CSV table of C-alpha atoms and ligand atoms in Angstrom, one decimal:
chain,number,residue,atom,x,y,z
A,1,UNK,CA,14.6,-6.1,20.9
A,2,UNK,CA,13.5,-3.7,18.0
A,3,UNK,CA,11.1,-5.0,15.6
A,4,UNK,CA,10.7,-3.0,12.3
A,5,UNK,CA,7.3,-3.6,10.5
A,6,UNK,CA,7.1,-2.7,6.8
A,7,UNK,CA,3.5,-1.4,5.6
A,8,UNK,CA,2.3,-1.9,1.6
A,9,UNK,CA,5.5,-1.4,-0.6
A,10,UNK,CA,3.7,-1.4,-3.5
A,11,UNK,CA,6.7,-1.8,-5.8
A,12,UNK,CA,8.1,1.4,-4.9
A,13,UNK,CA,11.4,0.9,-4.2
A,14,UNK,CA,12.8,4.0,-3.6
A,15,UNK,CA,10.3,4.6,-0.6
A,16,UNK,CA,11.5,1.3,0.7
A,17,UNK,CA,15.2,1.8,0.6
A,18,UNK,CA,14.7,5.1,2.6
A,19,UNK,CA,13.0,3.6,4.9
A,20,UNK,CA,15.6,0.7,5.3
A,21,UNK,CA,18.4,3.3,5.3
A,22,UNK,CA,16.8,5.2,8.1
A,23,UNK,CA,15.9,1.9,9.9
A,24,UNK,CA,19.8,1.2,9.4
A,25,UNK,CA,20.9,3.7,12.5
A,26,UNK,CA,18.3,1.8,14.9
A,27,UNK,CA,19.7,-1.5,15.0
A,28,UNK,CA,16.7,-3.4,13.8
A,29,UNK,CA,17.0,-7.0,15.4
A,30,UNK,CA,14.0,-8.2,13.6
A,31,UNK,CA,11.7,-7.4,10.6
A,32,UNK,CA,8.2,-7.9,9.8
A,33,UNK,CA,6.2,-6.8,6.5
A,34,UNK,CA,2.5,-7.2,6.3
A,35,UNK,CA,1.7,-7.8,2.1
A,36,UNK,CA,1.5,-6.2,-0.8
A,37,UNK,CA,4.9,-6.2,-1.9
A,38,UNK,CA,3.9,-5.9,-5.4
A,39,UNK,CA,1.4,-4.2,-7.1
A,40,UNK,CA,1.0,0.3,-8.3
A,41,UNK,CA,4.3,0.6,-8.9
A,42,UNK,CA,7.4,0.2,-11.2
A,43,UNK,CA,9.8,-2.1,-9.1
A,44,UNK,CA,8.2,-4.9,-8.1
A,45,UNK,CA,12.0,-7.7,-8.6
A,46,UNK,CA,13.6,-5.1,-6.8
A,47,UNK,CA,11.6,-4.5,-4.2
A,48,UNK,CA,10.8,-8.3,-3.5
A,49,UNK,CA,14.1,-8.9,-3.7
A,50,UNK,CA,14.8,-6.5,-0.9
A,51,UNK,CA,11.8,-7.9,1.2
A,52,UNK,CA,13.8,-11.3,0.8
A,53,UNK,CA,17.4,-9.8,2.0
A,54,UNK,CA,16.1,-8.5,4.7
A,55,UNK,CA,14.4,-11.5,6.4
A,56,UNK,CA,11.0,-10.2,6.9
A,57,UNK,CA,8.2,-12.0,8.1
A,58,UNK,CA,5.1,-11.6,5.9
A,59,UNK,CA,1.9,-11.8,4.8
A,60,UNK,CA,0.6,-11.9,2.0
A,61,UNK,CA,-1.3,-8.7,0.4
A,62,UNK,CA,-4.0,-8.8,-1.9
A,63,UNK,CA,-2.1,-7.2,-4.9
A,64,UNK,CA,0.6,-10.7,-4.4
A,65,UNK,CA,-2.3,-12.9,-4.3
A,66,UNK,CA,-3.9,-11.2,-7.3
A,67,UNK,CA,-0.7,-11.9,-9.2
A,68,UNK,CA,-0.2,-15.1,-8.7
A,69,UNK,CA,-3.9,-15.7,-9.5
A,70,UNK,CA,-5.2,-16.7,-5.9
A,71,UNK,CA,-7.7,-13.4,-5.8
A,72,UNK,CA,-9.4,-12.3,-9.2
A,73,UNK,CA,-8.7,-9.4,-10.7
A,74,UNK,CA,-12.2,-8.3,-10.8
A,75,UNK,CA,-12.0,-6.9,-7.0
A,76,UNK,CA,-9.9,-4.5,-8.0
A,77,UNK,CA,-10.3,-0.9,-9.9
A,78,UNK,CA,-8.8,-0.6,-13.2
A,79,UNK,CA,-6.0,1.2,-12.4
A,80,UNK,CA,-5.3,-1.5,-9.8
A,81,UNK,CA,-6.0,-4.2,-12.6
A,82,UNK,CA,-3.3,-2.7,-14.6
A,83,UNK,CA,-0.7,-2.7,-12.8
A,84,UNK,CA,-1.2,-6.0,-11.6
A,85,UNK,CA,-1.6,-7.9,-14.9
A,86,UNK,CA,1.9,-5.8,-15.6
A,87,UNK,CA,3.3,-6.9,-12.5
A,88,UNK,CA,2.3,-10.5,-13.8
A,89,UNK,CA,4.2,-9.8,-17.0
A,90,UNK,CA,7.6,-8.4,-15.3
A,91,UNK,CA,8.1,-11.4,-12.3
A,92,UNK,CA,10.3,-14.5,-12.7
A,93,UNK,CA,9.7,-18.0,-11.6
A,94,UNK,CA,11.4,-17.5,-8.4
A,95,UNK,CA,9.3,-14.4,-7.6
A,96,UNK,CA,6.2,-15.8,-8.0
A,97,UNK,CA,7.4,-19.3,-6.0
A,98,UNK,CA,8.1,-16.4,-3.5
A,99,UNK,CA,5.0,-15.1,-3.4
A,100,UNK,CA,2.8,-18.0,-3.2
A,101,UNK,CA,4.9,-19.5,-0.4
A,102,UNK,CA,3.3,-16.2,1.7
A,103,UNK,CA,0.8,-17.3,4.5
A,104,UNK,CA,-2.2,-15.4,5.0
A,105,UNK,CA,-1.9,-15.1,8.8
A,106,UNK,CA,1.2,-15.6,10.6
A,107,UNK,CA,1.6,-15.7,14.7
A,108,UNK,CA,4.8,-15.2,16.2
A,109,UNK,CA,3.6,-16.0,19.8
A,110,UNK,CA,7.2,-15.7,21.3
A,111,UNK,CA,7.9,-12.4,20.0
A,112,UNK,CA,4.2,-11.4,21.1
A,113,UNK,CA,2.7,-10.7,17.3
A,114,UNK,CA,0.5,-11.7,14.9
A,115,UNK,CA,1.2,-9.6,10.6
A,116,UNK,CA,-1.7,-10.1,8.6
A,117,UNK,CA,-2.3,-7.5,5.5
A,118,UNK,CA,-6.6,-6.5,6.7
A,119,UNK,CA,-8.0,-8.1,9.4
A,120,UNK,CA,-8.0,-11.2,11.6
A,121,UNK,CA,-11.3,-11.2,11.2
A,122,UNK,CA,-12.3,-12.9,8.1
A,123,UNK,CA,-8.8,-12.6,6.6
A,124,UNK,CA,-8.8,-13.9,3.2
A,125,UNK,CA,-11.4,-11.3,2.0
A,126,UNK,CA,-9.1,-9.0,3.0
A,127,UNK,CA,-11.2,-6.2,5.1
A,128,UNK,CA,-10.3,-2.9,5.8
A,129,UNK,CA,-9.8,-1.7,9.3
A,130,UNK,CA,-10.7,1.6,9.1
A,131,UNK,CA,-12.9,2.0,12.1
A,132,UNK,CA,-13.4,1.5,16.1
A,133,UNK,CA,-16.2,-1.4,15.1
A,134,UNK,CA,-13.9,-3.1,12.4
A,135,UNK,CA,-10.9,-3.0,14.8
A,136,UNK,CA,-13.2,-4.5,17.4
A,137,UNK,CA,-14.0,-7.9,15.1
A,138,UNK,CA,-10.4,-8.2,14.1
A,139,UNK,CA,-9.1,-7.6,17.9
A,140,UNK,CA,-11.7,-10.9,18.7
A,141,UNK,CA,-9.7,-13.1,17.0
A,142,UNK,CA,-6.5,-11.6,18.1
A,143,UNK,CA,-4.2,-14.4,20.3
A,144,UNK,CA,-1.3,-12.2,20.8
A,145,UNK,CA,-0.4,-9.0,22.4
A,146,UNK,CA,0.1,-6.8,19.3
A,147,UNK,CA,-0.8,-7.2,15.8
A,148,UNK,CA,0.4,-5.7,12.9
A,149,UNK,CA,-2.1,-4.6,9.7
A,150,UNK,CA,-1.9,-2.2,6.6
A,151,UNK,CA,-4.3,-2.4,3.6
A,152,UNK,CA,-6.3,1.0,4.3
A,153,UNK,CA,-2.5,2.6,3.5
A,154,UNK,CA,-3.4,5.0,6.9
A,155,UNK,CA,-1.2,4.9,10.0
A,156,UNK,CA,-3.8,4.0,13.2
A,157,UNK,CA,-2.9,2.0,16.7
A,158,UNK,CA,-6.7,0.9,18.4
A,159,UNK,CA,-5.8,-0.4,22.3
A,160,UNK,CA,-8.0,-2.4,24.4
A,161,UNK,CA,-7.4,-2.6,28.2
A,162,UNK,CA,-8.4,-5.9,29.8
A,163,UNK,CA,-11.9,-6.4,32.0
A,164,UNK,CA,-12.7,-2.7,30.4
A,165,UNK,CA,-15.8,-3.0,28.2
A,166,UNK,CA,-15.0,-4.7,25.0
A,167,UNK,CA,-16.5,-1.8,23.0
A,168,UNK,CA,-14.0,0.6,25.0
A,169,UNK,CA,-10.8,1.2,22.4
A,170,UNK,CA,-8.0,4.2,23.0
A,171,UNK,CA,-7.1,4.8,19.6
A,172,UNK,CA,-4.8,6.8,18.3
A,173,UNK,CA,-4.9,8.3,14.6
A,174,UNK,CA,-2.6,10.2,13.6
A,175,UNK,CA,0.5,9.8,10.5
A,176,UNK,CA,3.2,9.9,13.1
A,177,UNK,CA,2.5,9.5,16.4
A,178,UNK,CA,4.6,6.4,19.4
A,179,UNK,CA,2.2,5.1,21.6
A,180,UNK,CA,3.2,3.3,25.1
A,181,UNK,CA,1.4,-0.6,24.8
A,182,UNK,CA,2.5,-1.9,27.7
A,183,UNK,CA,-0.8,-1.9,29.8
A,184,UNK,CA,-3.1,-2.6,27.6
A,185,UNK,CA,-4.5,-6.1,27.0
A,186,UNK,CA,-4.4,-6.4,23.2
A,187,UNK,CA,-3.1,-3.6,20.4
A,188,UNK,CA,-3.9,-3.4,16.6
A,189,UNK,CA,-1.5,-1.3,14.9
A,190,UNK,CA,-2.1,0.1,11.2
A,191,UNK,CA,1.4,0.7,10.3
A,192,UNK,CA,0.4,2.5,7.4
A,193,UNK,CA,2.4,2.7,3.6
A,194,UNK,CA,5.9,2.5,2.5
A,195,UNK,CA,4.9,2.6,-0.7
A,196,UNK,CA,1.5,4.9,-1.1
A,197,UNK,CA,0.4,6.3,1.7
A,198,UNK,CA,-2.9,7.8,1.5
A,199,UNK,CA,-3.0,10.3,4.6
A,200,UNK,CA,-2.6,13.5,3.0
A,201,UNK,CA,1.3,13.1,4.0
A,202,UNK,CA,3.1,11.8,1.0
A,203,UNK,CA,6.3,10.3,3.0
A,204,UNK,CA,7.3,6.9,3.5
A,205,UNK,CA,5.4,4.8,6.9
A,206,UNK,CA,7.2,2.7,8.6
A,207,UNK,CA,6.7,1.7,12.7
A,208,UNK,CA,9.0,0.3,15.1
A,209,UNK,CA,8.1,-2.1,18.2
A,210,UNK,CA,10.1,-1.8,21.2
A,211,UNK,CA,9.7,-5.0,22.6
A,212,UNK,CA,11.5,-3.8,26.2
A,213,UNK,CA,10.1,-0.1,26.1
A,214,UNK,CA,6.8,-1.7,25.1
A,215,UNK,CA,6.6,1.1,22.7
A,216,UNK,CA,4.8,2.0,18.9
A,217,UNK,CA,6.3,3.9,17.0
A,218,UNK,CA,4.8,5.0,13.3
A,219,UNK,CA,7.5,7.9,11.6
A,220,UNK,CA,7.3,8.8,8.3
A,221,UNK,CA,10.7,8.9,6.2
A,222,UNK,CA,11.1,11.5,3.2
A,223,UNK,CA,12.1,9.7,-0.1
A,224,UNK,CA,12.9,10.8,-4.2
A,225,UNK,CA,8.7,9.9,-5.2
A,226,UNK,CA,9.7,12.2,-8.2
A,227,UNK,CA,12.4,9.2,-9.5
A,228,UNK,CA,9.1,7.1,-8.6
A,229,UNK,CA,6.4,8.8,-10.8
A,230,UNK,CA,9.2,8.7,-13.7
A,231,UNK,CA,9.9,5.1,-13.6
A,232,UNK,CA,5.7,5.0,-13.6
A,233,UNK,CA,5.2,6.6,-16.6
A,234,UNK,CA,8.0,5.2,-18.1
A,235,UNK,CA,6.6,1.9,-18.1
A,236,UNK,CA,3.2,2.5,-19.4
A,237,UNK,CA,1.0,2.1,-15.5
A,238,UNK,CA,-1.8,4.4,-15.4
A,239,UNK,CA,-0.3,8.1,-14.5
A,240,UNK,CA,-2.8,8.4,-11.8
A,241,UNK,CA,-0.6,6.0,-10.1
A,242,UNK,CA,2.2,8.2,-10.4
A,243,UNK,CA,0.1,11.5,-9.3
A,244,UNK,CA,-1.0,10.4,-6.3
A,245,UNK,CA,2.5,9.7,-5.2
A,246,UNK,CA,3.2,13.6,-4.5
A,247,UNK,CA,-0.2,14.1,-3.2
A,248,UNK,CA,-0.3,11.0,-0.7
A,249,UNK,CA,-3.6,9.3,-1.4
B,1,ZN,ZN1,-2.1,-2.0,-0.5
């Protein structure tokens, strides 16, 4: 079984029907999005909309919770603000049912994952794994063999081998890389951005789990960020948000 899992989308839905469309040749059996669907960018409908089609698992992000008011707004910069009080002003009923329906945490025990958007470990003041020590507290409360995370926007895979020491991670960092999971104990896979990706490499993430090959895979998919930053201006969102498309961060 191949299991696609869909980093922050961030309302960019041209980066999100690349990623599909690439996706499309691989024969996808199952697929998986870890939050913020909404939020930076200039098609959020759309890109829930998409999100919905496709059948994805998910979590929620903290932009979606922001919108529908469960986070305040005051965690977040003021470009970030922005766009989410005009994400607030652009949704329908139906989208914002959609998004408070979104679990923080969800386990899918028989297809060996957990998708949350930052950490298991505290997860609904949505931490950052961005290092060997915050992997470590989110891989303690980690029941299954893989989980998925985004949030820090930066591809990453941190694997613990069982009865090593629990401070002793492989990790792997890198904006593309396929990493083989099968003997290790428990893996914690950034998957990265569709949407913004903040590595320095301004392409589309997306990573694949081979659930017979026991295989990672993050690749990064080209898309049109130029139609992007247009629609971003367009609507009035802070042009930062569209600069930092080109420049990925
Ligand atoms: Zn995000």
């Amino acid at each position: 079984m191949r299991i696609a899992i869909l980093g922050d989308v961030h309302s960019n839905i041209e980066a999100l029907d690349a990623v599909v469309a690439e996706l499309g040749k691989d024969n996808i059996d199952h697929w998986v999005q870890v939050g913020d669907i909404v939020g930076y960018g200039p098609d959020p409908i759309a890109c829930i909309e998409r999100i919905r089609e496709l059948g994805c698992v998910v979590s929620i992000g903290n932009h979606d919770a922001a919108v529908i008011g469960q986070l305040n707004t005051d965690y977040f910069n003021g470009y970030a603000r922005a766009a989410i009080e005009w994400t607030g002003e652009q949704l329908r009923e139906e989208d914002f049912e959609f998004l408070r329906r979104l679990p923080l945490v969800k386990e899918a025990p028989e297809l060996g994952y957990t998708v949350v958007h930052g950490s298991l470990y505290m997860p609904a003041q949505f931490g950052y794994v961005q290092s060997t020590v915050e992997a470590l507290e989110s891989l303690a409360q980690q029941r299954t063999h893989l989980a998925f995370v985004g949030h820090s926007h930066v591809p990453a895979c941190y694997m613990q081998s069982a009865g090593a020491p629990r401070h002793a991670l492989d990790v792997v960092f890198e904006s593309a890389f396929e990493a083989q999971v099968g003997q290790y104990e428990r893996v914690l896979v950034n998957v990265g951005s569709v949407g913004q990706p903040r590595d320095e490499d301004p392409r589309a993430a997306v990573a694949v789990f081979d659930t017979d090959a026991k295989t990672v895979e993050v690749r990064r998919v080209d898309y049109d960020f130029a139609t992007t930053q247009k629609k971003i201006r367009d609507a009035g969102l802070p042009t930062v948000l569209a600069e930092r498309l080109s420049l990925g961060v």
